[in-house]
Short mmCIF file of C-alpha atoms in Angstrom, two decimals:
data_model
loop_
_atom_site.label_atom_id
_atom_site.label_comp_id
_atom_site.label_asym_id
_atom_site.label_seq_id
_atom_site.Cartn_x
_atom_site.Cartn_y
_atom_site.Cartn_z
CA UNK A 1 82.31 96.16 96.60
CA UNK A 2 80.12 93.21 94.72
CA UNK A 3 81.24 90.31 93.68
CA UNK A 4 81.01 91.02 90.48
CA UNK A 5 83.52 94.06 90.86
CA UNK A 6 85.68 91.65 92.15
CA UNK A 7 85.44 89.19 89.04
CA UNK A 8 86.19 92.19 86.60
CA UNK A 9 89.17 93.12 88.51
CA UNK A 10 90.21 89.60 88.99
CA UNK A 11 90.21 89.19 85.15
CA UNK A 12 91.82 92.63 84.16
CA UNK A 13 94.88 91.91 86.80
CA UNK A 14 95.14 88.04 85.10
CA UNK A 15 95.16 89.92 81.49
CA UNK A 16 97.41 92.50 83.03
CA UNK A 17 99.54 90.28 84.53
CA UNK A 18 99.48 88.21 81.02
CA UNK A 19 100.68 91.32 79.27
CA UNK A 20 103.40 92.83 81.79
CA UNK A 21 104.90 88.59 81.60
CA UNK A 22 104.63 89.10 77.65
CA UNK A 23 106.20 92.62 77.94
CA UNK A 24 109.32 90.73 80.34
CA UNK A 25 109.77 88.01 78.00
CA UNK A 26 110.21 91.09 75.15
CA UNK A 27 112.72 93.28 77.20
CA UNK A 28 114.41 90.30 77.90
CA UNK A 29 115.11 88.65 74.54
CA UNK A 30 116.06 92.71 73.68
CA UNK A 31 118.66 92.61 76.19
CA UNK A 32 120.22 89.22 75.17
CA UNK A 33 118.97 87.53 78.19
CA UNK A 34 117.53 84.52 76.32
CA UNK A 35 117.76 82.33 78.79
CA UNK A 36 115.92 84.34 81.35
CA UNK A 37 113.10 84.96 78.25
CA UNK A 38 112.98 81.08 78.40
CA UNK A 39 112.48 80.63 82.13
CA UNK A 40 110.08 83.44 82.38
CA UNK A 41 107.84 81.73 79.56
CA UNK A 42 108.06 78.44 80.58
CA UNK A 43 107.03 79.20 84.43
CA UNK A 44 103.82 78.61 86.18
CA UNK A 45 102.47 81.67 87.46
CA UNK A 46 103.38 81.85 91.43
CA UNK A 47 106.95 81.50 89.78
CA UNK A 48 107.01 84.61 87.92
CA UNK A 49 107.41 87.05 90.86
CA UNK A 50 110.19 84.90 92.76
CA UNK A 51 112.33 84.42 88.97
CA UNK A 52 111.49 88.19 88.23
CA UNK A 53 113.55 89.38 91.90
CA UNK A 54 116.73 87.54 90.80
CA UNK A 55 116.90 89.69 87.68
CA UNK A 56 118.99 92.66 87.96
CA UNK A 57 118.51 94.77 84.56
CA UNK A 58 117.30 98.38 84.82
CA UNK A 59 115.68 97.58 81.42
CA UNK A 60 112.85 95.45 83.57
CA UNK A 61 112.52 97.44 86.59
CA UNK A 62 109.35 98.86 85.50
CA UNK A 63 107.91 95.79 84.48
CA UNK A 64 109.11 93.96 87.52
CA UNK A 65 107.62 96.03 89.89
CA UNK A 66 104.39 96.49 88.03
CA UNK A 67 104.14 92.40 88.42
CA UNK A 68 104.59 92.70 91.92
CA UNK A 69 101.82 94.96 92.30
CA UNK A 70 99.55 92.91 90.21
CA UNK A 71 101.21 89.49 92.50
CA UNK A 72 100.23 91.64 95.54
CA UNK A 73 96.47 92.68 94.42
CA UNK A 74 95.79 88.74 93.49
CA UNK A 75 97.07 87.37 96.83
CA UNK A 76 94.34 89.98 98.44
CA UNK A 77 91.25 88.70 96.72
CA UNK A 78 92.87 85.39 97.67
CA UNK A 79 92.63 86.02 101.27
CA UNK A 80 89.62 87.85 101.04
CA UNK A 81 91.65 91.22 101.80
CA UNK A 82 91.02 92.87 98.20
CA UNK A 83 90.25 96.52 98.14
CA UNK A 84 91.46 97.41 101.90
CA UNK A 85 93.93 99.38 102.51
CA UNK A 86 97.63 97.71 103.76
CA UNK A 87 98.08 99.69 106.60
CA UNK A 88 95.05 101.22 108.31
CA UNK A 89 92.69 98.30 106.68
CA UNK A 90 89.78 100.83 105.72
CA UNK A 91 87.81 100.36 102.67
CA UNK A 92 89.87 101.62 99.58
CA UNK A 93 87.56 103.83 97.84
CA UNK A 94 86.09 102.22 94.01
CA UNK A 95 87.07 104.97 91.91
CA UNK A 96 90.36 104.20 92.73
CA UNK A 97 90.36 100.75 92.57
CA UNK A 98 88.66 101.48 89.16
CA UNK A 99 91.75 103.46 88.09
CA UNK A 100 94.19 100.70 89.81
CA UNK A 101 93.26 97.66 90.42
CA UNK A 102 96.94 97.06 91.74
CA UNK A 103 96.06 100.19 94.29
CA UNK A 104 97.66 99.01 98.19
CA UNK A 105 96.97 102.37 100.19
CA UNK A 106 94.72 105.01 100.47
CA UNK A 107 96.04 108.12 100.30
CA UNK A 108 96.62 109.10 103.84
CA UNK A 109 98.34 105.77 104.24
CA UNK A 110 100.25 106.35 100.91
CA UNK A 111 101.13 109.73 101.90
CA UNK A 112 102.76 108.89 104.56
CA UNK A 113 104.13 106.05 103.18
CA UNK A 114 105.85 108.25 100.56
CA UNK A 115 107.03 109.97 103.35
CA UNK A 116 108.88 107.56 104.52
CA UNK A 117 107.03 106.54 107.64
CA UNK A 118 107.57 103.21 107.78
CA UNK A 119 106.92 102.17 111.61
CA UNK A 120 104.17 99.76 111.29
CA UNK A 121 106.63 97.51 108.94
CA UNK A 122 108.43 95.01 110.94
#
């Protein structure tokens, strides 16, 4: 992976995060939750993931767990983790980083993850 890879993905999960905050603030205001709409777009960044966790509207699910993903991916390329996988820590492959940036396992480890083997979690 170059560094440059790394920038563009940087800068699609910021606009991605940008839009799936935008998209929160929307469902929000639908659902007569003002006051959460107001939090949400009045909060710095780290915020938005520990706010998002209190809310519990099915209408925001989606959303909410999309922004964790994107939280996730950003705190990688923060500590220089970015693009391996969570649980075995091998290279994630770029085509698949290409198709989700947000992308945690590869897909032995997801496989089994999906299974439900869950062992290496404390």
């Amino acid at each position: 992976m170059t560094q440059v890879q790394l920038e563009q993905w940087r800068d699609r999960l910021l606009s991605d995060w940008a839009h799936v905050r935008e998209t929160l603030i929307g469902q929000l205001k639908a659902s007569r939750r003002d006051e959460w709409a107001e939090l949400l777009d009045h909060c710095a960044q780290d915020q938005l993931v520990e706010l998002t966790t209190r809310l519990d509207l099915p209408k925001v699910e989606q959303s909410v767990a999309h922004l964790k993903r994107i939280d996730a991916a950003l705190c990688q390329m923060d500590l220089g983790l970015y693009g391996l996988c969570s649980d075995c820590e091998d290279p994630l492959s770029i085509e698949l980083l290409e198709q989700d940036p947000t992308l945690q396992r590869c897909p032995r480890c997801d496989t089994r993850y999906r299974k439900g083997f869950h062992a290496h979690e404390l």
